[in-house]
Amino acid sequence: MFLADDPSGHGWVDVDVIERDGSVSVAAYGSCDPVVVPPKGEDLASWRLDPAFADPGPGATVLHVLITELSCANGEPPVGRVLEPRIDYRAHEVAILITVRAISGDCPGNPWYPVTVKLDEALGNRTLLDAVSYPPEPVRRH
């Protein structure tokens, strides 16, 4: 199986190739969107800036965000289950992945929950990215 950018510019494609009787042929071809897979025991949470706070400026080392768990969690906030964010500092972007300790439950929808993220570096003029998707998506500002 191979994964590549779709030449038409519409995401990704996967191509399954098989070898049979000395010849190679394409067995399947289709669109494919890569997903982030959290470590065992963790679930992904999407995040956005908390509108109760001003947008972070270039000197910001603290972000006030709202998260929502993507897996079923009985519609309960992730109190006591939010794990340390994984932060990737890039030249022009700061990508943040937030996960929570997994629980199982029903799916009535999950609330937004306030979280404070501490940065090791000032934000500068970098774009904030939510790394819950691949590729990471820019975070909405107010």
PDB file of N, CA, C and O in Angstrom, residues 72-115:
ATOM      1  N   CYS A  72     -16.428   9.251  22.608  1.00  0.00           N
ATOM      2  CA  CYS A  72     -17.609   9.228  23.473  1.00  0.00           C
ATOM      3  C   CYS A  72     -17.178   9.248  24.940  1.00  0.00           C
ATOM      4  O   CYS A  72     -16.359   8.434  25.354  1.00  0.00           O
ATOM      5  N   ALA A  73     -17.753  10.188  25.692  1.00  0.00           N
ATOM      6  CA  ALA A  73     -17.378  10.326  27.100  1.00  0.00           C
ATOM      7  C   ALA A  73     -18.582  10.691  27.961  1.00  0.00           C
ATOM      8  O   ALA A  73     -18.460  11.464  28.909  1.00  0.00           O
ATOM      9  N   ASN A  74     -19.752  10.177  27.598  1.00  0.00           N
ATOM     10  CA  ASN A  74     -20.982  10.399  28.373  1.00  0.00           C
ATOM     11  C   ASN A  74     -21.391  11.868  28.443  1.00  0.00           C
ATOM     12  O   ASN A  74     -22.172  12.252  29.311  1.00  0.00           O
ATOM     13  N   GLY A  75     -20.838  12.712  27.575  1.00  0.00           N
ATOM     14  CA  GLY A  75     -21.192  14.126  27.596  1.00  0.00           C
ATOM     15  C   GLY A  75     -20.608  14.872  28.779  1.00  0.00           C
ATOM     16  O   GLY A  75     -21.003  16.000  29.072  1.00  0.00           O
ATOM     17  N   GLU A  76     -19.657  14.257  29.452  1.00  0.00           N
ATOM     18  CA  GLU A  76     -19.045  14.853  30.639  1.00  0.00           C
ATOM     19  C   GLU A  76     -17.751  15.574  30.273  1.00  0.00           C
ATOM     20  O   GLU A  76     -17.026  15.139  29.378  1.00  0.00           O
ATOM     21  N   PRO A  77     -17.425  16.661  30.976  1.00  0.00           N
ATOM     22  CA  PRO A  77     -16.138  17.328  30.729  1.00  0.00           C
ATOM     23  C   PRO A  77     -14.994  16.431  31.213  1.00  0.00           C
ATOM     24  O   PRO A  77     -15.185  15.594  32.099  1.00  0.00           O
ATOM     25  N   PRO A  78     -13.797  16.608  30.646  1.00  0.00           N
ATOM     26  CA  PRO A  78     -12.656  15.752  30.998  1.00  0.00           C
ATOM     27  C   PRO A  78     -11.925  16.190  32.270  1.00  0.00           C
ATOM     28  O   PRO A  78     -10.697  16.224  32.313  1.00  0.00           O
ATOM     29  N   VAL A  79     -12.660  16.499  33.312  1.00  0.00           N
ATOM     30  CA  VAL A  79     -12.070  16.956  34.570  1.00  0.00           C
ATOM     31  C   VAL A  79     -11.095  15.899  35.093  1.00  0.00           C
ATOM     32  O   VAL A  79     -11.458  14.724  35.225  1.00  0.00           O
ATOM     33  N   GLY A  80      -9.844  16.297  35.325  1.00  0.00           N
ATOM     34  CA  GLY A  80      -8.827  15.397  35.853  1.00  0.00           C
ATOM     35  C   GLY A  80      -8.259  14.415  34.842  1.00  0.00           C
ATOM     36  O   GLY A  80      -7.434  13.576  35.193  1.00  0.00           O
ATOM     37  N   ARG A  81      -8.696  14.508  33.567  1.00  0.00           N
ATOM     38  CA  ARG A  81      -8.214  13.565  32.556  1.00  0.00           C
ATOM     39  C   ARG A  81      -7.385  14.226  31.457  1.00  0.00           C
ATOM     40  O   ARG A  81      -6.909  13.560  30.557  1.00  0.00           O
ATOM     41  N   VAL A  82      -7.221  15.545  31.509  1.00  0.00           N
ATOM     42  CA  VAL A  82      -6.463  16.247  30.471  1.00  0.00           C
ATOM     43  C   VAL A  82      -4.973  15.977  30.690  1.00  0.00           C
ATOM     44  O   VAL A  82      -4.445  16.174  31.783  1.00  0.00           O
ATOM     45  N   LEU A  83      -4.306  15.508  29.639  1.00  0.00           N
ATOM     46  CA  LEU A  83      -2.879  15.172  29.726  1.00  0.00           C
ATOM     47  C   LEU A  83      -2.024  16.337  29.242  1.00  0.00           C
ATOM     48  O   LEU A  83      -2.525  17.279  28.621  1.00  0.00           O
ATOM     49  N   GLU A  84      -0.743  16.252  29.520  1.00  0.00           N
ATOM     50  CA  GLU A  84       0.190  17.308  29.113  1.00  0.00           C
ATOM     51  C   GLU A  84       0.171  17.444  27.593  1.00  0.00           C
ATOM     52  O   GLU A  84       0.347  16.453  26.882  1.00  0.00           O
ATOM     53  N   PRO A  85      -0.069  18.649  27.079  1.00  0.00           N
ATOM     54  CA  PRO A  85      -0.104  18.818  25.610  1.00  0.00           C
ATOM     55  C   PRO A  85       1.255  18.506  24.986  1.00  0.00           C
ATOM     56  O   PRO A  85       2.305  18.700  25.601  1.00  0.00           O
ATOM     57  N   ARG A  86       1.202  18.002  23.765  1.00  0.00           N
ATOM     58  CA  ARG A  86       2.418  17.789  22.980  1.00  0.00           C
ATOM     59  C   ARG A  86       2.534  19.004  22.054  1.00  0.00           C
ATOM     60  O   ARG A  86       1.612  19.280  21.286  1.00  0.00           O
ATOM     61  N   ILE A  87       3.652  19.716  22.163  1.00  0.00           N
ATOM     62  CA  ILE A  87       3.813  20.974  21.437  1.00  0.00           C
ATOM     63  C   ILE A  87       5.011  20.875  20.516  1.00  0.00           C
ATOM     64  O   ILE A  87       6.106  20.522  20.948  1.00  0.00           O
ATOM     65  N   ASP A  88       4.789  21.197  19.245  1.00  0.00           N
ATOM     66  CA  ASP A  88       5.839  21.188  18.231  1.00  0.00           C
ATOM     67  C   ASP A  88       6.098  22.638  17.821  1.00  0.00           C
ATOM     68  O   ASP A  88       5.251  23.271  17.192  1.00  0.00           O
ATOM     69  N   TYR A  89       7.275  23.149  18.221  1.00  0.00           N
ATOM     70  CA  TYR A  89       7.653  24.537  17.908  1.00  0.00           C
ATOM     71  C   TYR A  89       8.346  24.555  16.551  1.00  0.00           C
ATOM     72  O   TYR A  89       9.408  23.962  16.390  1.00  0.00           O
ATOM     73  N   ARG A  90       7.737  25.213  15.595  1.00  0.00           N
ATOM     74  CA  ARG A  90       8.283  25.318  14.241  1.00  0.00           C
ATOM     75  C   ARG A  90       8.645  26.776  13.961  1.00  0.00           C
ATOM     76  O   ARG A  90       8.259  27.659  14.725  1.00  0.00           O
ATOM     77  N   ALA A  91       9.336  27.016  12.877  1.00  0.00           N
ATOM     78  CA  ALA A  91       9.770  28.381  12.551  1.00  0.00           C
ATOM     79  C   ALA A  91       8.589  29.341  12.412  1.00  0.00           C
ATOM     80  O   ALA A  91       8.642  30.471  12.899  1.00  0.00           O
ATOM     81  N   HIS A  92       7.513  28.905  11.771  1.00  0.00           N
ATOM     82  CA  HIS A  92       6.381  29.792  11.490  1.00  0.00           C
ATOM     83  C   HIS A  92       5.071  29.329  12.128  1.00  0.00           C
ATOM     84  O   HIS A  92       4.032  29.941  11.900  1.00  0.00           O
ATOM     85  N   GLU A  93       5.135  28.242  12.895  1.00  0.00           N
ATOM     86  CA  GLU A  93       3.923  27.657  13.468  1.00  0.00           C
ATOM     87  C   GLU A  93       4.225  27.030  14.822  1.00  0.00           C
ATOM     88  O   GLU A  93       5.355  26.626  15.080  1.00  0.00           O
ATOM     89  N   VAL A  94       3.190  26.927  15.634  1.00  0.00           N
ATOM     90  CA  VAL A  94       3.247  26.148  16.870  1.00  0.00           C
ATOM     91  C   VAL A  94       2.077  25.180  16.795  1.00  0.00           C
ATOM     92  O   VAL A  94       0.908  25.597  16.798  1.00  0.00           O
ATOM     93  N   ALA A  95       2.382  23.886  16.678  1.00  0.00           N
ATOM     94  CA  ALA A  95       1.355  22.854  16.572  1.00  0.00           C
ATOM     95  C   ALA A  95       1.166  22.207  17.939  1.00  0.00           C
ATOM     96  O   ALA A  95       2.135  21.784  18.567  1.00  0.00           O
ATOM     97  N   ILE A  96      -0.089  22.153  18.383  1.00  0.00           N
ATOM     98  CA  ILE A  96      -0.389  21.629  19.715  1.00  0.00           C
ATOM     99  C   ILE A  96      -1.385  20.482  19.600  1.00  0.00           C
ATOM    100  O   ILE A  96      -2.449  20.638  18.997  1.00  0.00           O
ATOM    101  N   LEU A  97      -1.022  19.349  20.185  1.00  0.00           N
ATOM    102  CA  LEU A  97      -1.901  18.190  20.259  1.00  0.00           C
ATOM    103  C   LEU A  97      -2.308  18.011  21.717  1.00  0.00           C
ATOM    104  O   LEU A  97      -1.451  17.891  22.596  1.00  0.00           O
ATOM    105  N   ILE A  98      -3.620  17.997  21.947  1.00  0.00           N
ATOM    106  CA  ILE A  98      -4.131  17.797  23.298  1.00  0.00           C
ATOM    107  C   ILE A  98      -4.872  16.460  23.335  1.00  0.00           C
ATOM    108  O   ILE A  98      -5.692  16.164  22.468  1.00  0.00           O
ATOM    109  N   THR A  99      -4.544  15.669  24.359  1.00  0.00           N
ATOM    110  CA  THR A  99      -5.210  14.382  24.560  1.00  0.00           C
ATOM    111  C   THR A  99      -5.722  14.300  25.999  1.00  0.00           C
ATOM    112  O   THR A  99      -5.312  15.086  26.866  1.00  0.00           O
ATOM    113  N   VAL A 100      -6.620  13.367  26.201  1.00  0.00           N
ATOM    114  CA  VAL A 100      -7.186  13.119  27.534  1.00  0.00           C
ATOM    115  C   VAL A 100      -7.096  11.627  27.819  1.00  0.00           C
ATOM    116  O   VAL A 100      -7.028  10.818  26.895  1.00  0.00           O
ATOM    117  N   ARG A 101      -7.086  11.286  29.101  1.00  0.00           N
ATOM    118  CA  ARG A 101      -7.149   9.870  29.466  1.00  0.00           C
ATOM    119  C   ARG A 101      -8.481   9.318  28.980  1.00  0.00           C
ATOM    120  O   ARG A 101      -9.532   9.904  29.222  1.00  0.00           O
ATOM    121  N   ALA A 102      -8.429   8.215  28.278  1.00  0.00           N
ATOM    122  CA  ALA A 102      -9.629   7.643  27.662  1.00  0.00           C
ATOM    123  C   ALA A 102     -10.567   7.040  28.700  1.00  0.00           C
ATOM    124  O   ALA A 102     -10.125   6.470  29.697  1.00  0.00           O
ATOM    125  N   ILE A 103     -11.859   7.204  28.435  1.00  0.00           N
ATOM    126  CA  ILE A 103     -12.895   6.485  29.161  1.00  0.00           C
ATOM    127  C   ILE A 103     -13.879   5.996  28.101  1.00  0.00           C
ATOM    128  O   ILE A 103     -13.868   6.458  26.966  1.00  0.00           O
ATOM    129  N   SER A 104     -14.716   5.060  28.462  1.00  0.00           N
ATOM    130  CA  SER A 104     -15.736   4.635  27.505  1.00  0.00           C
ATOM    131  C   SER A 104     -17.067   5.170  27.985  1.00  0.00           C
ATOM    132  O   SER A 104     -17.280   5.369  29.176  1.00  0.00           O
ATOM    133  N   GLY A 105     -17.936   5.435  27.027  1.00  0.00           N
ATOM    134  CA  GLY A 105     -19.234   5.964  27.415  1.00  0.00           C
ATOM    135  C   GLY A 105     -20.131   6.165  26.222  1.00  0.00           C
ATOM    136  O   GLY A 105     -19.776   5.850  25.087  1.00  0.00           O
ATOM    137  N   ASP A 106     -21.301   6.708  26.508  1.00  0.00           N
ATOM    138  CA  ASP A 106     -22.268   7.019  25.460  1.00  0.00           C
ATOM    139  C   ASP A 106     -21.845   8.289  24.727  1.00  0.00           C
ATOM    140  O   ASP A 106     -20.937   8.991  25.153  1.00  0.00           O
ATOM    141  N   CYS A 107     -22.565   8.602  23.655  1.00  0.00           N
ATOM    142  CA  CYS A 107     -22.181   9.718  22.785  1.00  0.00           C
ATOM    143  C   CYS A 107     -23.241  10.812  22.694  1.00  0.00           C
ATOM    144  O   CYS A 107     -23.736  11.110  21.606  1.00  0.00           O
ATOM    145  N   PRO A 108     -23.587  11.455  23.805  1.00  0.00           N
ATOM    146  CA  PRO A 108     -24.549  12.552  23.684  1.00  0.00           C
ATOM    147  C   PRO A 108     -23.903  13.862  23.235  1.00  0.00           C
ATOM    148  O   PRO A 108     -24.571  14.875  23.122  1.00  0.00           O
ATOM    149  N   GLY A 109     -22.610  13.859  22.972  1.00  0.00           N
ATOM    150  CA  GLY A 109     -21.870  15.082  22.634  1.00  0.00           C
ATOM    151  C   GLY A 109     -21.072  15.513  23.847  1.00  0.00           C
ATOM    152  O   GLY A 109     -21.490  15.301  24.989  1.00  0.00           O
ATOM    153  N   ASN A 110     -19.924  16.077  23.624  1.00  0.00           N
ATOM    154  CA  ASN A 110     -19.059  16.469  24.727  1.00  0.00           C
ATOM    155  C   ASN A 110     -18.955  17.995  24.812  1.00  0.00           C
ATOM    156  O   ASN A 110     -18.897  18.667  23.791  1.00  0.00           O
ATOM    157  N   PRO A 111     -18.919  18.524  26.033  1.00  0.00           N
ATOM    158  CA  PRO A 111     -18.854  19.974  26.201  1.00  0.00           C
ATOM    159  C   PRO A 111     -17.447  20.522  25.931  1.00  0.00           C
ATOM    160  O   PRO A 111     -16.465  19.776  25.942  1.00  0.00           O
ATOM    161  N   TRP A 112     -17.378  21.822  25.701  1.00  0.00           N
ATOM    162  CA  TRP A 112     -16.086  22.510  25.639  1.00  0.00           C
ATOM    163  C   TRP A 112     -15.631  22.722  27.072  1.00  0.00           C
ATOM    164  O   TRP A 112     -16.436  23.017  27.963  1.00  0.00           O
ATOM    165  N   TYR A 113     -14.336  22.546  27.301  1.00  0.00           N
ATOM    166  CA  TYR A 113     -13.777  22.582  28.653  1.00  0.00           C
ATOM    167  C   TYR A 113     -12.536  23.473  28.654  1.00  0.00           C
ATOM    168  O   TYR A 113     -11.660  23.308  27.798  1.00  0.00           O
ATOM    169  N   PRO A 114     -12.433  24.421  29.618  1.00  0.00           N
ATOM    170  CA  PRO A 114     -11.286  25.333  29.624  1.00  0.00           C
ATOM    171  C   PRO A 114      -9.994  24.671  30.105  1.00  0.00           C
ATOM    172  O   PRO A 114      -9.993  23.915  31.076  1.00  0.00           O
ATOM    173  N   VAL A 115      -8.915  24.965  29.390  1.00  0.00           N
ATOM    174  CA  VAL A 115      -7.581  24.433  29.711  1.00  0.00           C
ATOM    175  C   VAL A 115      -6.565  25.548  29.485  1.00  0.00           C
ATOM    176  O   VAL A 115      -6.709  26.357  28.566  1.00  0.00           O
TER     177      VAL A 115
END
